[in-house]
Amino acid sequence: MKKGKRYIESAKLVDKSTQYTVADALDLVVKTASAKFDETVELHIKLGVDGRNADQQVRGVVVLPHGTGKTKKILALAKGDNAEVAKKAGADFVGAEDMVAKIQSENWFGFDVCVTTPDMMPVIGRIAKVLGPKGLMPNPKSGTVTTDLAKAISEIKAGKVEYRLDKNNIVHVMIGKVSFGTEKLSENMTTLMDAIIKAKPAAAKGTYIKSVSLSSTMGPGIKVQY
């Protein structure tokens, strides 16, 4: 893929053979973000685990102290009192069978997160095959299947992010926007890294944190000492 002029100029500021301190890496992320929009900052962590084994899975959620800079649209699949709770808590869309039918018939995905209550899971099972591949299927481990919808919705709005391994045993998580500045990005990064370190599976052997890198949406990757 051909790189643009801005990327090439930004990449000149980064020494690919160097592992930077967190402070220096974040400073470079901000400096190398040259797009005309507020770029997202992503953290990429290669872990020394084998995600094919159930006892070496790394997955969880954490509320970033400064949020992500992105307002997520929430679909709450709930009935009765729970539906009212979801509406009051700030869910963008609330419904039950009607919303499931909308997803089925219209292929509608105008939301970023789906939350629900345990009693709704049989209904949601009808659309599991379309929600799953898009990463939208509610899951107790990510706090999106819960009896406390108000708490789940408020945490998502406050900046809760989910971290999980991809097929290459790498975790990719956004930690904010370039406009946050280095201090807020650093605090978000520390909170996330602490959570991932605590989530180390007992079955994991050898080096757990193999490599860490940072990048903005349009910027080069920057290796980080950790």
CSV table of C-alpha atoms in Angstrom, one decimal:
chain,number,residue,atom,x,y,z
A,1,MET,CA,0.0,0.0,0.0
A,2,LYS,CA,1.4,3.4,-1.0
A,3,LYS,CA,2.0,5.7,1.9
A,4,GLY,CA,0.9,9.4,1.7
A,5,LYS,CA,3.2,12.3,2.0
A,6,ARG,CA,2.0,13.1,5.6
A,7,TYR,CA,2.6,9.6,6.8
A,8,ILE,CA,6.1,9.6,5.3
A,9,GLU,CA,7.0,12.9,6.9
A,10,SER,CA,5.6,11.7,10.3
A,11,ALA,CA,7.4,8.4,10.0
A,12,LYS,CA,10.7,10.3,9.8
A,13,LEU,CA,10.2,11.4,13.4
A,14,VAL,CA,10.1,7.8,14.6
A,15,ASP,CA,13.2,5.5,15.0
A,16,LYS,CA,11.8,2.0,14.3
A,17,SER,CA,14.7,0.4,16.1
A,18,THR,CA,14.0,2.3,19.4
A,19,GLN,CA,11.7,1.3,22.2
A,20,TYR,CA,10.6,4.7,23.7
A,21,THR,CA,9.5,5.4,27.2
A,22,VAL,CA,5.8,5.8,27.7
A,23,ALA,CA,6.1,9.6,28.0
A,24,ASP,CA,8.3,9.9,24.8
A,25,ALA,CA,6.1,7.5,22.9
A,26,LEU,CA,2.9,9.5,23.7
A,27,ASP,CA,4.7,12.7,22.8
A,28,LEU,CA,5.6,11.2,19.4
A,29,VAL,CA,2.0,9.9,18.9
A,30,VAL,CA,0.7,13.5,19.3
A,31,LYS,CA,3.5,15.0,17.1
A,32,THR,CA,3.0,12.5,14.3
A,33,ALA,CA,-0.8,12.8,14.1
A,34,SER,CA,-1.0,15.2,11.1
A,35,ALA,CA,-4.6,14.5,9.8
A,36,LYS,CA,-7.1,17.3,9.7
A,37,PHE,CA,-9.4,15.4,12.1
A,38,ASP,CA,-8.9,14.4,15.8
A,39,GLU,CA,-7.1,11.1,15.4
A,40,THR,CA,-7.8,8.1,17.7
A,41,VAL,CA,-4.9,6.8,19.7
A,42,GLU,CA,-4.6,3.0,19.8
A,43,LEU,CA,-2.6,0.7,22.0
A,44,HIS,CA,-1.4,-2.7,20.7
A,45,ILE,CA,-0.1,-5.3,23.2
A,46,LYS,CA,1.4,-8.6,22.0
A,47,LEU,CA,0.9,-11.2,24.8
A,48,GLY,CA,2.8,-14.3,25.5
A,49,VAL,CA,-0.3,-16.5,25.7
A,50,ASP,CA,-2.0,-19.0,23.3
A,51,GLY,CA,-5.6,-17.8,22.9
A,52,ARG,CA,-6.5,-21.1,21.4
A,53,ASN,CA,-6.5,-22.6,24.9
A,54,ALA,CA,-9.5,-21.7,27.1
A,55,ASP,CA,-7.2,-21.3,30.1
A,56,GLN,CA,-5.1,-18.7,28.4
A,57,GLN,CA,-7.8,-16.3,27.3
A,58,VAL,CA,-7.3,-12.6,28.2
A,59,ARG,CA,-10.6,-10.7,28.1
A,60,GLY,CA,-12.1,-8.0,30.3
A,61,VAL,CA,-13.4,-4.5,30.6
A,62,VAL,CA,-12.0,-1.3,32.2
A,63,VAL,CA,-13.4,2.2,32.5
A,64,LEU,CA,-10.8,4.7,31.3
A,65,PRO,CA,-10.4,7.7,33.6
A,66,HIS,CA,-10.8,10.1,30.7
A,67,GLY,CA,-13.0,8.1,28.5
A,68,THR,CA,-12.3,7.3,24.8
A,69,GLY,CA,-13.4,10.6,23.2
A,70,LYS,CA,-16.0,8.6,21.3
A,71,THR,CA,-19.7,8.6,22.3
A,72,LYS,CA,-21.0,5.1,21.8
A,73,LYS,CA,-24.6,4.5,20.7
A,74,ILE,CA,-26.2,1.9,22.9
A,75,LEU,CA,-28.9,-0.5,22.0
A,76,ALA,CA,-30.7,-1.9,25.1
A,77,LEU,CA,-32.7,-5.1,24.5
A,78,ALA,CA,-35.1,-5.1,27.4
A,79,LYS,CA,-38.8,-5.4,28.4
A,80,GLY,CA,-41.0,-3.8,31.0
A,81,ASP,CA,-39.3,-2.1,33.9
A,82,ASN,CA,-35.9,-2.9,32.5
A,83,ALA,CA,-36.8,-1.0,29.3
A,84,GLU,CA,-37.7,2.1,31.4
A,85,VAL,CA,-34.5,1.8,33.4
A,86,ALA,CA,-32.5,1.7,30.1
A,87,LYS,CA,-34.3,4.7,28.7
A,88,LYS,CA,-33.6,6.8,31.9
A,89,ALA,CA,-30.0,5.7,31.9
A,90,GLY,CA,-29.4,7.1,28.4
A,91,ALA,CA,-29.6,4.1,26.0
A,92,ASP,CA,-30.0,5.5,22.5
A,93,PHE,CA,-32.3,2.7,21.4
A,94,VAL,CA,-34.5,0.5,23.5
A,95,GLY,CA,-36.7,-2.4,22.6
A,96,ALA,CA,-37.2,-6.2,22.5
A,97,GLU,CA,-38.6,-8.4,19.8
A,98,ASP,CA,-39.3,-5.3,17.7
A,99,MET,CA,-35.6,-4.3,17.6
A,100,VAL,CA,-34.5,-7.9,16.9
A,101,ALA,CA,-36.9,-8.0,14.0
A,102,LYS,CA,-35.5,-4.6,12.8
A,103,ILE,CA,-32.0,-6.1,12.8
A,104,GLN,CA,-33.2,-9.3,11.0
A,105,SER,CA,-35.3,-7.6,8.3
A,106,GLU,CA,-33.4,-4.4,7.7
A,107,ASN,CA,-29.9,-5.5,8.5
A,108,TRP,CA,-29.8,-2.5,10.9
A,109,PHE,CA,-26.7,-1.9,12.9
A,110,GLY,CA,-27.0,1.8,14.0
A,111,PHE,CA,-25.4,1.1,17.4
A,112,ASP,CA,-21.9,0.4,18.8
A,113,VAL,CA,-22.8,-1.6,21.9
A,114,CYS,CA,-25.7,-3.9,22.7
A,115,VAL,CA,-26.7,-4.5,26.4
A,116,THR,CA,-29.4,-6.7,27.7
A,117,THR,CA,-30.8,-8.7,30.6
A,118,PRO,CA,-30.3,-12.5,31.1
A,119,ASP,CA,-34.0,-13.2,30.4
A,120,MET,CA,-33.7,-11.7,26.9
A,121,MET,CA,-30.9,-14.1,25.8
A,122,PRO,CA,-33.3,-16.6,24.1
A,123,VAL,CA,-34.7,-13.8,22.0
A,124,ILE,CA,-31.3,-12.5,21.1
A,125,GLY,CA,-30.2,-16.0,20.2
A,126,ARG,CA,-32.2,-15.4,16.9
A,127,ILE,CA,-29.7,-12.8,15.8
A,128,ALA,CA,-26.5,-14.2,17.4
A,129,LYS,CA,-25.1,-15.2,14.0
A,130,VAL,CA,-25.2,-11.6,12.8
A,131,LEU,CA,-24.2,-9.9,16.0
A,132,GLY,CA,-21.3,-12.2,16.7
A,133,PRO,CA,-19.1,-11.5,13.7
A,134,LYS,CA,-19.6,-7.8,14.2
A,135,GLY,CA,-18.5,-8.0,17.8
A,136,LEU,CA,-21.9,-6.8,19.0
A,137,MET,CA,-23.2,-10.0,20.8
A,138,PRO,CA,-23.9,-9.2,24.5
A,139,ASN,CA,-21.7,-11.2,26.9
A,140,PRO,CA,-21.6,-11.5,30.7
A,141,LYS,CA,-17.8,-11.2,30.6
A,142,SER,CA,-17.9,-7.8,29.0
A,143,GLY,CA,-20.7,-6.6,31.4
A,144,THR,CA,-23.3,-6.3,28.6
A,145,VAL,CA,-25.5,-9.1,29.9
A,146,THR,CA,-26.6,-7.8,33.3
A,147,THR,CA,-29.4,-7.3,35.7
A,148,ASP,CA,-28.1,-3.7,36.4
A,149,LEU,CA,-28.7,-2.0,33.0
A,150,ALA,CA,-28.3,1.5,34.5
A,151,LYS,CA,-24.8,0.8,35.7
A,152,ALA,CA,-23.8,-0.9,32.4
A,153,ILE,CA,-25.1,2.0,30.3
A,154,SER,CA,-23.5,4.7,32.5
A,155,GLU,CA,-20.1,2.9,32.5
A,156,ILE,CA,-20.2,2.6,28.7
A,157,LYS,CA,-21.1,6.3,28.3
A,158,ALA,CA,-18.3,7.1,30.8
A,159,GLY,CA,-15.7,5.4,28.6
A,160,LYS,CA,-15.7,1.6,29.4
A,161,VAL,CA,-13.6,-0.3,26.9
A,162,GLU,CA,-13.3,-4.1,26.3
A,163,TYR,CA,-10.0,-5.7,25.7
A,164,ARG,CA,-9.6,-9.2,24.2
A,165,LEU,CA,-7.1,-11.2,22.2
A,166,ASP,CA,-7.3,-11.3,18.5
A,167,LYS,CA,-6.2,-14.5,16.6
A,168,ASN,CA,-2.6,-13.4,16.8
A,169,ASN,CA,-2.7,-13.0,20.6
A,170,ILE,CA,-2.6,-9.2,20.3
A,171,VAL,CA,-4.9,-6.8,22.2
A,172,HIS,CA,-5.9,-3.6,20.3
A,173,VAL,CA,-7.7,-0.9,22.3
A,174,MET,CA,-8.3,2.8,21.8
A,175,ILE,CA,-7.1,4.9,24.7
A,176,GLY,CA,-8.4,8.3,23.6
A,177,LYS,CA,-8.0,11.0,21.0
A,178,VAL,CA,-4.8,13.0,20.1
A,179,SER,CA,-6.6,16.1,21.5
A,180,PHE,CA,-6.5,14.6,25.0
A,181,GLY,CA,-2.8,15.5,25.2
A,182,THR,CA,-0.1,13.3,26.7
A,183,GLU,CA,-1.1,13.5,30.4
A,184,LYS,CA,-4.6,12.2,29.9
A,185,LEU,CA,-3.5,9.6,27.4
A,186,SER,CA,-0.9,8.4,29.8
A,187,GLU,CA,-3.4,7.9,32.6
A,188,ASN,CA,-5.7,6.0,30.3
A,189,MET,CA,-2.9,3.8,29.1
A,190,THR,CA,-1.7,3.1,32.7
A,191,THR,CA,-5.3,2.1,33.7
A,192,LEU,CA,-5.6,-0.3,30.7
A,193,MET,CA,-2.1,-1.8,31.1
A,194,ASP,CA,-2.7,-2.4,34.8
A,195,ALA,CA,-6.0,-4.2,34.0
A,196,ILE,CA,-4.3,-6.4,31.4
A,197,ILE,CA,-1.4,-7.3,33.7
A,198,LYS,CA,-3.9,-8.3,36.4
A,199,ALA,CA,-5.8,-10.4,33.9
A,200,LYS,CA,-2.7,-12.6,33.3
A,201,PRO,CA,-3.9,-16.2,33.1
A,202,ALA,CA,-2.4,-18.6,35.6
A,203,ALA,CA,-1.6,-21.0,32.7
A,204,ALA,CA,0.6,-18.4,30.9
A,205,LYS,CA,4.3,-19.3,30.9
A,206,GLY,CA,7.3,-17.1,30.1
A,207,THR,CA,7.2,-13.5,29.2
A,208,TYR,CA,3.6,-12.2,29.4
A,209,ILE,CA,3.9,-8.7,27.9
A,210,LYS,CA,6.0,-9.4,24.7
A,211,SER,CA,5.7,-6.0,23.0
A,212,VAL,CA,3.7,-2.8,23.3
A,213,SER,CA,3.2,-0.2,20.6
A,214,LEU,CA,1.2,3.0,20.1
A,215,SER,CA,-0.3,4.6,16.9
A,216,SER,CA,-2.7,7.2,15.9
A,217,THR,CA,-5.3,6.6,13.1
A,218,MET,CA,-3.1,7.9,10.3
A,219,GLY,CA,0.3,7.8,12.1
A,220,PRO,CA,3.2,5.3,12.3
A,221,GLY,CA,3.6,2.7,14.9
A,222,ILE,CA,5.8,3.6,17.9
A,223,LYS,CA,7.4,0.9,20.1
A,224,VAL,CA,7.1,1.3,23.8
A,225,GLN,CA,9.2,0.1,26.7
A,226,TYR,CA,7.1,-1.8,29.2
